[in-house]
Coordinates of C-alpha atoms in Angstrom, one line a residue:
M15 CA 81.8 36.0 24.6
S16 CA 83.7 33.4 26.5
Q17 CA 83.6 29.7 25.7
G18 CA 81.5 28.9 28.7
E19 CA 78.8 31.3 27.5
L20 CA 78.3 29.3 24.2
S21 CA 75.7 26.9 25.8
V22 CA 73.0 28.4 23.7
S23 CA 70.2 27.3 21.4
V24 CA 70.9 26.8 17.7
E25 CA 69.1 30.0 16.8
E26 CA 70.9 32.0 19.4
L27 CA 74.2 30.7 18.2
R28 CA 73.2 31.5 14.6
E29 CA 72.6 35.1 15.6
L30 CA 75.9 35.4 17.5
V31 CA 77.9 34.0 14.5
R32 CA 75.9 36.2 12.0
D33 CA 76.7 39.3 14.0
F34 CA 80.4 38.3 14.3
A35 CA 80.7 37.6 10.6
R36 CA 79.2 40.9 9.6
R37 CA 81.3 42.9 12.0
E38 CA 84.7 41.1 12.0
I39 CA 84.8 39.5 8.6
A40 CA 82.6 41.2 6.0
P41 CA 84.7 44.5 5.8
H42 CA 87.8 42.5 4.8
V43 CA 86.5 39.9 2.4
R44 CA 87.7 41.4 -0.9
K45 CA 91.2 42.2 0.3
W46 CA 91.7 38.8 2.0
D47 CA 90.5 37.0 -1.2
E48 CA 92.8 39.0 -3.4
T49 CA 95.9 38.2 -1.2
S50 CA 95.0 34.7 -0.2
F51 CA 95.3 35.9 3.4
F52 CA 94.6 33.5 6.3
P53 CA 93.3 35.8 9.1
Q54 CA 94.9 34.3 12.2
E55 CA 93.3 37.0 14.5
V56 CA 89.9 36.0 13.3
F57 CA 90.5 32.3 14.1
A58 CA 91.9 33.3 17.5
K59 CA 88.6 35.0 18.2
L60 CA 86.6 32.1 16.8
G61 CA 88.5 29.8 19.2
E62 CA 87.7 32.1 22.1
M63 CA 84.0 31.8 21.1
G64 CA 84.2 28.0 21.2
L65 CA 83.6 27.7 17.4
L66 CA 86.8 25.7 16.9
G67 CA 85.6 23.0 19.2
I68 CA 81.8 23.1 18.7
M69 CA 81.3 19.4 19.3
V70 CA 84.2 18.7 21.6
P71 CA 83.0 17.9 25.2
E72 CA 83.5 20.6 27.8
K73 CA 85.9 18.4 29.8
Y74 CA 88.3 18.7 26.9
G75 CA 87.8 22.5 26.6
G76 CA 85.1 22.4 23.9
A77 CA 81.7 23.9 23.7
G78 CA 80.0 20.5 24.0
L79 CA 77.3 21.3 21.4
T80 CA 75.8 19.4 18.5
Y81 CA 76.1 18.9 14.7
R82 CA 73.0 21.1 14.5
H83 CA 74.8 23.9 16.1
A84 CA 77.8 23.3 13.9
I85 CA 75.9 23.5 10.6
A86 CA 74.2 26.7 11.7
A87 CA 77.6 28.4 12.5
I88 CA 79.1 27.2 9.3
E89 CA 76.2 28.5 7.2
E90 CA 76.4 31.9 8.8
L91 CA 80.1 32.2 8.2
A92 CA 79.8 30.9 4.6
A93 CA 77.1 33.4 3.7
V94 CA 79.8 36.1 4.3
E95 CA 83.2 34.4 3.7
P96 CA 83.1 30.8 2.6
G97 CA 86.9 30.3 3.0
I98 CA 86.7 31.0 6.7
A99 CA 83.7 28.7 7.0
L100 CA 85.6 25.9 5.2
S101 CA 88.5 26.2 7.6
V102 CA 86.1 26.1 10.6
A103 CA 84.3 23.1 9.2
A104 CA 87.6 21.2 8.4
H105 CA 89.2 22.0 11.8
N106 CA 86.1 20.7 13.6
S107 CA 85.3 17.6 11.6
L108 CA 88.6 16.4 10.3
C109 CA 91.7 16.7 12.6
T110 CA 89.7 17.5 15.8
G111 CA 86.9 15.1 14.9
H112 CA 89.3 12.2 14.1
I113 CA 91.1 12.5 17.5
L114 CA 87.8 12.9 19.3
A115 CA 86.2 9.8 17.6
Y116 CA 89.2 7.5 17.7
G117 CA 92.0 8.9 19.9
S118 CA 93.0 7.3 23.2
E119 CA 92.2 9.2 26.4
A120 CA 95.8 10.4 26.5
Q121 CA 95.7 11.7 22.9
K122 CA 92.4 13.5 23.7
E123 CA 93.7 15.1 26.8
K124 CA 96.8 16.2 25.1
W125 CA 95.4 17.6 21.8
L126 CA 91.7 18.4 22.2
P127 CA 92.0 21.3 24.6
R128 CA 94.4 23.0 22.3
L129 CA 92.5 22.3 19.2
A130 CA 89.1 23.2 20.7
T131 CA 90.2 26.7 21.9
G132 CA 92.1 27.5 18.7
K133 CA 95.5 27.6 20.4
T134 CA 96.5 24.9 17.9
M135 CA 95.2 24.7 14.4
G136 CA 94.8 21.2 13.0
A137 CA 95.3 19.6 9.6
W138 CA 94.2 16.3 8.2
A139 CA 96.3 14.6 5.5
L140 CA 94.8 11.9 3.4
T141 CA 94.9 13.0 -0.2
E142 CA 98.2 12.5 -2.2
P143 CA 99.4 13.7 -5.6
E144 CA 98.5 10.3 -7.1
S145 CA 95.5 9.4 -4.9
G146 CA 92.5 11.6 -4.6
S147 CA 89.1 9.8 -4.9
D148 CA 91.1 6.5 -4.8
A149 CA 92.2 7.1 -1.3
A150 CA 93.0 3.5 -0.5
S151 CA 95.9 3.6 -3.0
L152 CA 97.9 6.1 -0.9
R153 CA 101.7 5.7 -0.9
T154 CA 102.9 7.5 2.2
R155 CA 104.7 4.9 4.3
A156 CA 105.0 4.3 8.1
R157 CA 107.9 2.1 8.9
K158 CA 108.1 0.6 12.4
V159 CA 111.3 1.4 14.2
E160 CA 112.4 1.2 17.8
G161 CA 110.2 3.4 19.9
G162 CA 107.8 4.5 17.1
W163 CA 107.4 5.0 13.4
L164 CA 109.2 6.7 10.5
L165 CA 106.8 8.4 8.1
S166 CA 107.8 9.2 4.5
G167 CA 105.7 10.5 1.6
S168 CA 103.8 13.5 0.2
K169 CA 100.3 14.8 1.0
A170 CA 98.4 17.2 -1.3
F171 CA 95.6 19.7 -0.9
T172 CA 95.9 19.6 2.8
T173 CA 93.8 22.3 4.6
H174 CA 95.9 24.3 7.1
A175 CA 99.2 22.6 6.0
S176 CA 100.9 26.0 6.1
V177 CA 99.5 27.2 9.4
A178 CA 98.6 24.1 11.5
E179 CA 100.7 22.9 14.4
V180 CA 99.5 19.3 14.3
A181 CA 98.1 16.9 11.6
V182 CA 96.4 13.6 11.5
V183 CA 98.2 11.7 8.7
M184 CA 97.1 8.5 7.0
A185 CA 100.0 6.3 6.0
R186 CA 100.6 2.7 4.9
S187 CA 102.0 0.8 7.8
K188 CA 101.5 -2.7 6.4
D189 CA 102.9 -4.0 3.2
V190 CA 99.5 -4.9 1.8
P191 CA 97.5 -3.1 -0.9
G192 CA 94.2 -1.3 -0.3
P193 CA 92.5 -0.2 2.9
A194 CA 93.8 -2.9 5.2
G195 CA 97.4 -1.5 5.2
V196 CA 96.5 2.1 6.2
S197 CA 97.0 3.5 9.7
A198 CA 96.4 7.0 11.2
F199 CA 99.0 9.0 13.1
I200 CA 99.1 12.3 15.0
V201 CA 102.1 14.2 13.7
P202 CA 103.3 17.5 15.3
L203 CA 104.2 19.6 12.3
G204 CA 107.3 21.1 13.9
S205 CA 108.8 17.6 14.0
P206 CA 112.1 17.0 12.2
G207 CA 111.4 15.6 8.7
V208 CA 108.2 17.6 8.1
V209 CA 108.4 20.0 5.2
R210 CA 105.6 22.4 4.5
G211 CA 105.3 22.4 0.7
K212 CA 103.7 24.8 -1.8
K213 CA 100.7 26.8 -0.8
E214 CA 98.1 26.4 -3.5
D215 CA 97.1 29.4 -5.6
K216 CA 93.4 28.5 -5.8
L217 CA 90.4 29.6 -7.8
G218 CA 88.3 30.2 -4.7
M219 CA 88.2 29.6 -0.9
R220 CA 91.4 31.7 -0.9
T221 CA 91.2 32.6 2.8
S222 CA 91.4 28.9 3.7
D223 CA 95.0 27.7 3.7
T224 CA 95.7 24.8 1.4
A225 CA 99.2 23.4 0.9
S226 CA 101.2 20.2 0.5
L227 CA 103.1 18.3 3.2
I228 CA 106.2 16.3 2.7
L229 CA 107.4 13.8 5.2
E230 CA 111.1 12.7 5.1
D231 CA 111.7 10.0 7.6
C232 CA 109.6 11.9 10.2
F233 CA 109.8 10.1 13.5
V234 CA 106.7 9.9 15.7
G235 CA 106.5 7.8 18.9
E236 CA 104.4 4.8 19.4
E237 CA 101.8 7.0 21.2
A238 CA 101.1 8.7 17.8
L239 CA 99.2 5.8 16.4
I240 CA 95.4 6.4 16.5
G241 CA 93.5 3.2 17.4
A242 CA 94.9 0.0 16.1
E243 CA 97.3 -0.5 13.2
G244 CA 95.4 -1.0 10.0
E245 CA 92.3 0.9 11.1
G246 CA 93.3 4.2 9.5
Y247 CA 91.3 3.9 6.3
S248 CA 88.0 2.9 8.0
Q249 CA 88.5 5.7 10.5
A250 CA 89.1 8.2 7.7
M251 CA 86.0 7.1 5.8
A252 CA 83.9 7.6 9.0
V253 CA 85.5 11.0 9.6
L254 CA 84.7 12.1 6.1
E255 CA 81.0 11.1 6.6
G256 CA 80.8 13.8 9.3
G257 CA 82.8 16.2 7.3
R258 CA 80.3 16.0 4.4
V259 CA 77.6 17.3 6.7
G260 CA 79.9 20.4 7.3
I261 CA 80.5 20.8 3.5
A262 CA 76.7 20.6 2.9
A263 CA 76.3 23.5 5.4
L264 CA 79.0 25.4 3.6
G265 CA 77.1 25.0 0.4
V266 CA 73.9 26.1 2.1
G267 CA 75.6 29.3 3.3
I268 CA 77.1 30.1 -0.1
A269 CA 73.7 29.6 -1.8
R270 CA 72.1 31.9 0.8
G271 CA 74.7 34.5 0.4
A272 CA 74.1 34.4 -3.4
L273 CA 70.3 34.6 -3.0
E274 CA 70.5 37.5 -0.6
A275 CA 72.9 39.4 -3.0
A276 CA 70.6 38.7 -5.9
V277 CA 67.5 39.9 -4.2
A278 CA 69.2 43.1 -3.0
Y279 CA 70.5 43.9 -6.4
A280 CA 67.2 43.1 -8.2
K281 CA 65.3 45.4 -5.9
T282 CA 67.6 48.4 -6.7
R283 CA 68.6 47.8 -10.3
K284 CA 66.2 49.3 -12.9
Q285 CA 65.7 48.5 -16.5
F286 CA 63.0 50.1 -18.7
N287 CA 62.1 52.3 -15.7
L288 CA 61.2 49.2 -13.6
P289 CA 63.2 47.3 -10.9
L290 CA 64.4 43.9 -11.9
T291 CA 62.0 42.4 -9.4
A292 CA 59.1 43.5 -11.7
F293 CA 60.2 41.0 -14.4
E294 CA 58.9 37.5 -14.3
A295 CA 62.1 36.0 -15.6
I296 CA 64.0 37.4 -12.6
R297 CA 61.2 36.5 -10.1
F298 CA 61.3 32.9 -11.3
K299 CA 65.0 32.7 -10.9
L300 CA 64.7 34.0 -7.3
A301 CA 61.9 31.5 -6.6
D302 CA 64.0 28.6 -7.8
M303 CA 67.0 29.7 -5.9
A304 CA 65.0 30.0 -2.7
T305 CA 63.3 26.6 -3.1
Q306 CA 66.6 24.8 -3.8
L307 CA 68.2 26.5 -0.9
D308 CA 65.5 25.5 1.5
A309 CA 65.6 21.9 0.2
A310 CA 69.4 21.8 0.7
R311 CA 69.1 23.1 4.2
L312 CA 66.5 20.5 5.2
L313 CA 68.7 17.7 3.8
T314 CA 71.6 19.1 5.8
Q315 CA 69.6 19.4 9.0
K316 CA 68.4 15.8 8.6
A317 CA 71.9 14.5 8.3
A318 CA 73.0 16.5 11.3
E319 CA 70.1 15.2 13.4
L320 CA 71.1 11.6 12.5
K321 CA 74.7 12.3 13.5
D322 CA 73.5 13.9 16.8
Q323 CA 71.5 10.7 17.5
G324 CA 74.4 8.5 16.8
L325 CA 72.5 6.8 13.9
P326 CA 73.9 5.8 10.5
C327 CA 73.8 8.7 8.1
G328 CA 76.2 7.8 5.3
R329 CA 73.5 8.2 2.6
W330 CA 72.0 11.3 4.1
A331 CA 75.4 12.9 4.5
S332 CA 76.2 12.2 0.9
E333 CA 72.8 13.4 -0.4
A334 CA 73.1 16.6 1.6
K335 CA 76.7 17.2 0.4
L336 CA 75.9 16.4 -3.2
F337 CA 72.7 18.5 -3.4
A338 CA 73.9 21.5 -1.3
S339 CA 77.2 21.8 -3.2
E340 CA 75.5 21.7 -6.6
V341 CA 72.8 24.1 -5.4
A342 CA 75.6 26.5 -4.2
V343 CA 77.2 26.5 -7.7
K344 CA 73.9 27.0 -9.4
A345 CA 72.7 29.7 -7.0
A346 CA 76.0 31.7 -7.4
E347 CA 75.7 31.3 -11.2
E348 CA 72.1 32.6 -11.3
A349 CA 73.1 35.5 -9.0
I350 CA 75.8 36.5 -11.5
Q351 CA 73.2 36.3 -14.3
I352 CA 70.8 38.5 -12.4
H353 CA 73.6 41.0 -11.9
G354 CA 74.4 41.0 -15.6
G355 CA 77.7 42.5 -16.6
Y356 CA 78.3 43.8 -13.0
G357 CA 78.1 40.2 -11.8
Y358 CA 81.2 39.4 -13.8
T359 CA 83.2 42.1 -12.0
R360 CA 84.9 42.0 -8.6
D361 CA 82.9 45.0 -7.5
Y362 CA 80.1 42.7 -6.5
P363 CA 80.3 39.6 -4.3
V364 CA 78.6 37.1 -6.5
E365 CA 81.6 36.2 -8.7
K366 CA 83.6 35.3 -5.6
L367 CA 80.7 33.1 -4.3
W368 CA 80.7 31.3 -7.6
R369 CA 84.5 30.7 -7.4
D370 CA 84.2 29.5 -3.8
A371 CA 81.2 27.3 -4.5
K372 CA 83.0 25.0 -6.9
L373 CA 85.2 23.6 -4.2
C374 CA 82.1 22.1 -2.5
T375 CA 81.6 19.7 -5.4
I376 CA 85.2 18.5 -5.1
G377 CA 86.4 18.5 -1.5
E378 CA 85.7 15.6 0.9
G379 CA 84.5 13.5 -1.9
T380 CA 83.5 14.7 -5.4
S381 CA 79.9 14.8 -6.6
E382 CA 80.6 11.6 -8.5
I383 CA 81.8 9.8 -5.4
Q384 CA 78.7 10.9 -3.5
R385 CA 76.5 9.5 -6.3
L386 CA 78.4 6.2 -6.0
I387 CA 77.9 6.1 -2.2
I388 CA 74.2 6.9 -2.5
S389 CA 73.5 4.3 -5.3
K390 CA 75.5 1.7 -3.4
E391 CA 73.4 2.1 -0.3
L392 CA 70.2 2.1 -2.4
I393 CA 71.1 -1.1 -4.2
A394 CA 72.3 -2.8 -1.0
G395 CA 69.2 -1.8 0.8
G396 CA 66.8 -2.8 -1.9
G397 CA 65.3 0.6 -2.5
A398 CA 64.5 4.0 -1.0

């Protein structure tokens, strides 16, 4: 399927991605997880399909589709291999999304065609060793010099830091504390002064590359600045809002994968000469998993619809991300419980889904941060 053929309905796209995931990814999941392997060939194919530029306009080489298409694709990938789904979500919403939303026309023309087709993988560097949830306290510096900027500092937990060719990097360009001093820069990762640091040995999402980045007087030209100086933090917060919709879809996919695995196992596993599905305790677990999954999907779809309409969705995105990520953890845990002792082994997929799910409650804003955002909007708005 070529990129131009991706002008399809949401459900048609869902079927295309589901077939691809089962054919190209499912047979390799266990091996890739064990070795923390980033499957470059799979991402090349995803790029050819248009899935690495789902929301990028066609004039920049993208598929020109919607958030609703994006969340369907992410869910289908996540139900099979959450790490790959995470990388697709991050590539679309963070680096690519930041340039699409705030880049100049020259920046868009230079980078988006390469990012949207997967010829270039993108990273997005906000988090630092000493600043996670408190992103406004970042310490990476951007010093103005003749012809551009010198960037120095360290970034942590950066998706694609080992494999990307370009990153959007947030750095403090003004000597003032807090958000006002932060600017965003496009940094080619082959530039002098860029050091790719330690690749993280993670609990889950092991097929998604995560590493640190070190910048040692890395020079970028004046054209690398995205938007105006001092706008980087506000840009980053808006980018994260869209990213949370993707993480919500990731949680939905994990929860669905766990439910499907639990139902299949419960139908075939027998105790006391009866399948597990004959026992009320198991049936109630499955019913709760299905209900929570459907609620998470509806929240995620609502947030995606608001994004597609260009309407404010900060609270909806946070609610979707919060609920879906915690549903994913719970669904995977219940799937393990239904599998019993076998669920605790690597011979069945549910222990991996449990490990993968936990990241959803941490990345792109922890569950605690989502609750702060939701409550802040509630209080400011005077109610529901």
